[in-house]
PDB file of C-alpha atoms in Angstrom:
ATOM      1  CA  MET A 636      15.623  17.343 -14.945  1.00 69.00           C
ATOM      2  CA  ASN A 637      17.425  19.919 -12.864  1.00 79.00           C
ATOM      3  CA  LEU A 638      14.978  21.951 -10.826  1.00 82.00           C
ATOM      4  CA  LYS A 639      17.550  24.692 -10.205  1.00 79.00           C
ATOM      5  CA  LYS A 640      17.701  25.450 -13.910  1.00 83.00           C
ATOM      6  CA  LEU A 641      13.937  25.947 -14.245  1.00 84.00           C
ATOM      7  CA  THR A 642      12.373  29.389 -13.989  1.00 85.00           C
ATOM      8  CA  GLN A 643       9.825  30.177 -11.295  1.00 86.00           C
ATOM      9  CA  GLU A 644       7.086  30.188 -13.918  1.00 87.00           C
ATOM     10  CA  GLU A 645       8.090  26.722 -15.177  1.00 87.00           C
ATOM     11  CA  LEU A 646       8.126  25.392 -11.613  1.00 86.00           C
ATOM     12  CA  GLU A 647       4.671  26.788 -10.889  1.00 86.00           C
ATOM     13  CA  LEU A 648       3.281  25.126 -14.024  1.00 87.00           C
ATOM     14  CA  MET A 649       4.485  21.684 -12.926  1.00 90.00           C
ATOM     15  CA  SER A 650       2.174  19.346 -11.040  1.00 90.00           C
ATOM     16  CA  TYR A 651       2.900  18.364  -7.436  1.00 92.00           C
ATOM     17  CA  ASP A 652       3.691  14.794  -8.405  1.00 91.00           C
ATOM     18  CA  ASP A 653       6.130  15.884 -11.125  1.00 92.00           C
ATOM     19  CA  LEU A 654       7.846  18.202  -8.663  1.00 93.00           C
ATOM     20  CA  ALA A 655       8.028  15.393  -6.089  1.00 92.00           C
ATOM     21  CA  TYR A 656       9.496  13.067  -8.699  1.00 92.00           C
ATOM     22  CA  ALA A 657      12.138  15.632  -9.656  1.00 91.00           C
ATOM     23  CA  LEU A 658      13.009  16.338  -5.995  1.00 91.00           C
ATOM     24  CA  LEU A 659      13.363  12.669  -5.099  1.00 91.00           C
ATOM     25  CA  SER A 660      15.413  12.051  -8.238  1.00 90.00           C
ATOM     26  CA  GLU A 661      17.817  14.882  -7.484  1.00 89.00           C
ATOM     27  CA  ASN A 662      18.116  14.227  -3.734  1.00 86.00           C
ATOM     28  CA  GLN A 663      18.710  10.484  -4.200  1.00 85.00           C
ATOM     29  CA  HIS A 664      17.081   9.674  -0.853  1.00 88.00           C
ATOM     30  CA  GLN A 665      13.631   8.983   0.531  1.00 89.00           C
ATOM     31  CA  MET A 666      11.677  11.678   2.337  1.00 92.00           C
ATOM     32  CA  LYS A 667       8.763  11.973   4.718  1.00 94.00           C
ATOM     33  CA  ILE A 668       5.689  13.305   2.986  1.00 91.00           C
ATOM     34  CA  ILE A 669       5.559  16.529   4.989  1.00 92.00           C
ATOM     35  CA  ASP A 670       9.222  17.301   4.244  1.00 93.00           C
ATOM     36  CA  LEU A 671       8.737  16.544   0.575  1.00 93.00           C
ATOM     37  CA  PHE A 672       5.684  18.791   0.349  1.00 92.00           C
ATOM     38  CA  LYS A 673       7.438  21.590   2.236  1.00 92.00           C
ATOM     39  CA  GLU A 674      10.296  21.418  -0.298  1.00 92.00           C
ATOM     40  CA  ILE A 675       7.760  21.692  -3.091  1.00 91.00           C
ATOM     41  CA  GLY A 676       6.188  24.618  -1.248  1.00 92.00           C
ATOM     42  CA  LYS A 677       9.561  26.384  -1.101  1.00 91.00           C
ATOM     43  CA  LEU A 678      10.108  25.832  -4.815  1.00 90.00           C
ATOM     44  CA  ILE A 679       6.799  27.338  -5.852  1.00 91.00           C
ATOM     45  CA  ASN A 680       6.411  29.787  -2.963  1.00 90.00           C
ATOM     46  CA  LEU A 681       3.387  28.212  -1.295  1.00 90.00           C
ATOM     47  CA  PRO A 682       2.378  29.743   2.028  1.00 91.00           C
ATOM     48  CA  GLU A 683       2.559  27.452   5.087  1.00 91.00           C
ATOM     49  CA  SER A 684      -1.242  27.541   5.448  1.00 92.00           C
ATOM     50  CA  THR A 685      -1.657  26.174   1.911  1.00 91.00           C
ATOM     51  CA  ILE A 686       0.820  23.386   2.632  1.00 90.00           C
ATOM     52  CA  GLU A 687      -1.189  22.382   5.702  1.00 91.00           C
ATOM     53  CA  GLU A 688      -4.465  22.505   3.751  1.00 93.00           C
ATOM     54  CA  LYS A 689      -3.256  20.505   0.764  1.00 92.00           C
ATOM     55  CA  ILE A 690      -1.100  17.833   2.433  1.00 92.00           C
ATOM     56  CA  GLY A 691      -4.002  15.345   2.255  1.00 93.00           C
ATOM     57  CA  ASP A 692      -4.445  15.965  -1.459  1.00 93.00           C
ATOM     58  CA  PHE A 693      -0.706  15.573  -1.960  1.00 92.00           C
ATOM     59  CA  PHE A 694      -0.795  12.238  -0.126  1.00 93.00           C
ATOM     60  CA  GLU A 695      -3.591  11.054  -2.416  1.00 93.00           C
ATOM     61  CA  ILE A 696      -1.631  12.149  -5.490  1.00 92.00           C
ATOM     62  CA  LEU A 697       1.436  10.170  -4.408  1.00 92.00           C
ATOM     63  CA  THR A 698      -0.672   7.156  -3.527  1.00 92.00           C
ATOM     64  CA  LEU A 699      -2.272   7.028  -6.965  1.00 93.00           C
ATOM     65  CA  ASP A 700       0.913   7.754  -8.920  1.00 90.00           C
ATOM     66  CA  LYS A 701       2.677   4.484  -9.791  1.00 90.00           C
ATOM     67  CA  ARG A 702       6.107   6.148  -9.804  1.00 91.00           C
ATOM     68  CA  PHE A 703       6.136   6.447  -6.001  1.00 91.00           C
ATOM     69  CA  ILE A 704       6.214   3.950  -3.177  1.00 90.00           C
ATOM     70  CA  MET A 705       5.506   4.434   0.508  1.00 90.00           C
ATOM     71  CA  LEU A 706       8.050   2.569   2.606  1.00 90.00           C
ATOM     72  CA  ASP A 707       7.540   0.785   5.925  1.00 87.00           C
ATOM     73  CA  ASP A 708       8.737   3.779   7.934  1.00 90.00           C
ATOM     74  CA  GLY A 709       6.200   6.091   6.239  1.00 88.00           C
ATOM     75  CA  SER A 710       8.670   7.823   3.973  1.00 91.00           C
ATOM     76  CA  TRP A 711       8.251   8.084   0.209  1.00 92.00           C
ATOM     77  CA  ASP A 712      10.673   7.228  -2.542  1.00 90.00           C
ATOM     78  CA  LEU A 713      10.752   6.437  -6.236  1.00 89.00           C
ATOM     79  CA  LYS A 714       9.432   2.979  -6.969  1.00 88.00           C
ATOM     80  CA  ASP A 715      12.174   2.170  -9.464  1.00 86.00           C
ATOM     81  CA  ARG A 716      14.767   2.332  -6.665  1.00 85.00           C
ATOM     82  CA  HIS A 717      13.133  -0.518  -4.792  1.00 82.00           C
ATOM     83  CA  VAL A 718      12.902  -4.140  -5.766  1.00 75.00           C
ATOM     84  CA  GLN A 719       9.808  -5.918  -4.620  1.00 67.00           C
ATOM     85  CA  ASP A 720      10.394  -9.471  -3.462  1.00 63.00           C
ATOM     86  CA  ILE A 721       7.757 -11.784  -4.774  1.00 65.00           C
ATOM     87  CA  ILE A 722       7.526 -14.976  -2.798  1.00 70.00           C
ATOM     88  CA  ILE A 723       5.758 -17.911  -4.365  1.00 72.00           C
ATOM     89  CA  GLU A 724       4.997 -20.676  -1.938  1.00 72.00           C
ATOM     90  CA  GLU A 725       4.504 -24.102  -3.410  1.00 69.00           C
ATOM     91  CA  ASP A 726       2.099 -26.575  -1.886  1.00 62.00           C
ATOM     92  CA  GLU A 727       3.776 -29.485  -0.191  1.00 57.00           C
ATOM     93  CA  GLU A 728       1.355 -31.928  -1.764  1.00 59.00           C
ATOM     94  CA  GLU A 729       0.993 -32.076  -5.487  1.00 59.00           C
ATOM     95  CA  ILE A 730      -2.502 -32.701  -6.720  1.00 60.00           C
ATOM     96  CA  ASN A 731      -2.891 -35.660  -9.034  1.00 63.00           C
ATOM     97  CA  LEU A 732      -5.732 -34.750 -11.401  1.00 63.00           C
ATOM     98  CA  ASP A 733      -6.417 -38.385 -12.285  1.00 63.00           C
ATOM     99  CA  GLU A 734      -7.078 -39.180  -8.610  1.00 64.00           C
ATOM    100  CA  VAL A 735      -9.370 -36.155  -8.269  1.00 59.00           C
ATOM    101  CA  GLU A 736     -11.434 -37.238 -11.290  1.00 62.00           C
ATOM    102  CA  GLU A 737     -11.607 -40.819 -10.015  1.00 63.00           C
ATOM    103  CA  ASN A 738     -12.798 -39.652  -6.587  1.00 59.00           C
ATOM    104  CA  GLU A 739     -15.428 -37.424  -8.152  1.00 58.00           C
ATOM    105  CA  GLU A 740     -16.741 -40.309 -10.230  1.00 58.00           C
ATOM    106  CA  THR A 741     -17.175 -42.537  -7.174  1.00 55.00           C
ATOM    107  CA  LYS A 742     -19.035 -39.798  -5.309  1.00 56.00           C
ATOM    108  CA  GLU A 743     -21.707 -39.366  -7.979  1.00 55.00           C
ATOM    109  CA  GLU A 744     -25.128 -40.604  -6.928  1.00 56.00           C
ATOM    110  CA  GLU A 745     -28.252 -41.364  -8.905  1.00 57.00           C
ATOM    111  CA  ILE A 746     -31.644 -40.242  -7.691  1.00 58.00           C
ATOM    112  CA  PHE A 747     -34.821 -42.119  -8.611  1.00 59.00           C
ATOM    113  CA  PHE A 748     -38.364 -40.896  -8.034  1.00 58.00           C
ATOM    114  CA  ASP A 749     -41.476 -42.987  -7.646  1.00 59.00           C
ATOM    115  CA  GLU A 750     -43.530 -42.177 -10.735  1.00 60.00           C
ATOM    116  CA  ASP A 751     -46.720 -43.431  -9.108  1.00 59.00           C
ATOM    117  CA  GLN A 752     -46.714 -40.654  -6.537  1.00 55.00           C
ATOM    118  CA  ASP A 753     -49.721 -38.362  -6.684  1.00 56.00           C
ATOM    119  CA  ASP A 754     -48.492 -34.804  -7.326  1.00 55.00           C
ATOM    120  CA  ASN A 755     -51.744 -33.312  -6.068  1.00 56.00           C
ATOM    121  CA  ASP A 756     -51.503 -34.838  -2.599  1.00 54.00           C
ATOM    122  CA  ASP A 757     -50.631 -31.838  -0.398  1.00 55.00           C
ATOM    123  CA  ASN A 758     -50.447 -33.905   2.778  1.00 55.00           C
ATOM    124  CA  SER A 759     -47.767 -36.315   1.536  1.00 60.00           C
ATOM    125  CA  ASP A 760     -44.095 -35.878   2.241  1.00 69.00           C
ATOM    126  CA  ASP A 761     -42.321 -35.045  -1.025  1.00 73.00           C
ATOM    127  CA  LEU A 762     -39.201 -36.953  -0.050  1.00 75.00           C
ATOM    128  CA  LYS A 763     -40.733 -40.104   1.456  1.00 75.00           C
ATOM    129  CA  ASP A 764     -40.377 -42.136  -1.767  1.00 76.00           C
ATOM    130  CA  LEU A 765     -36.934 -40.811  -2.606  1.00 77.00           C
ATOM    131  CA  VAL A 766     -34.355 -43.549  -3.132  1.00 78.00           C
ATOM    132  CA  ILE A 767     -30.641 -42.855  -3.483  1.00 78.00           C
ATOM    133  CA  ILE A 768     -28.491 -45.566  -4.969  1.00 78.00           C
ATOM    134  CA  GLU A 769     -24.742 -45.217  -5.248  1.00 77.00           C
ATOM    135  CA  GLU A 770     -23.046 -46.555  -8.369  1.00 74.00           C
ATOM    136  CA  ASP A 771     -21.250 -49.336  -6.465  1.00 68.00           C
ATOM    137  CA  GLU A 772     -24.573 -50.687  -5.148  1.00 56.00           C
ATOM    138  CA  GLU A 773     -26.179 -50.424  -8.573  1.00 53.00           C
ATOM    139  CA  GLU A 774     -23.470 -52.545 -10.241  1.00 57.00           C
ATOM    140  CA  SER A 775     -23.635 -55.258  -7.554  1.00 58.00           C
ATOM    141  CA  ASN A 776     -27.416 -55.679  -8.024  1.00 58.00           C
ATOM    142  CA  PHE A 777     -27.098 -56.726 -11.668  1.00 54.00           C
TER     143      PHE A 777
END
């Protein structure tokens, strides 16, 4: 889209993000947000006071619009001009699922309760008759 070919009325009907997209596309370079918004202001004849009042809203618009990206230096550009490097780090140790399952099996414990315990005895310690037997001990007793 060539902004110079649009009428003033067409420019004024465009949203700020569409105007920013067109400006960045035509200029072929990144811009600071204030410079970009001032260019938009010139295109649609916004007074300087309005630019100062609405710069926060313009920032929010660019932030939410997936076509734009804010660069490290604070300038804005079109996202499709920038490749994002995705780094996938692999763990040095591979996890063997068979070993994990085997370890989990050996850690299981059985809990036995004394059935003769009086449930109504408020003074007794609930855990005093608790016996924990690991599987290894259980197998060796038989």
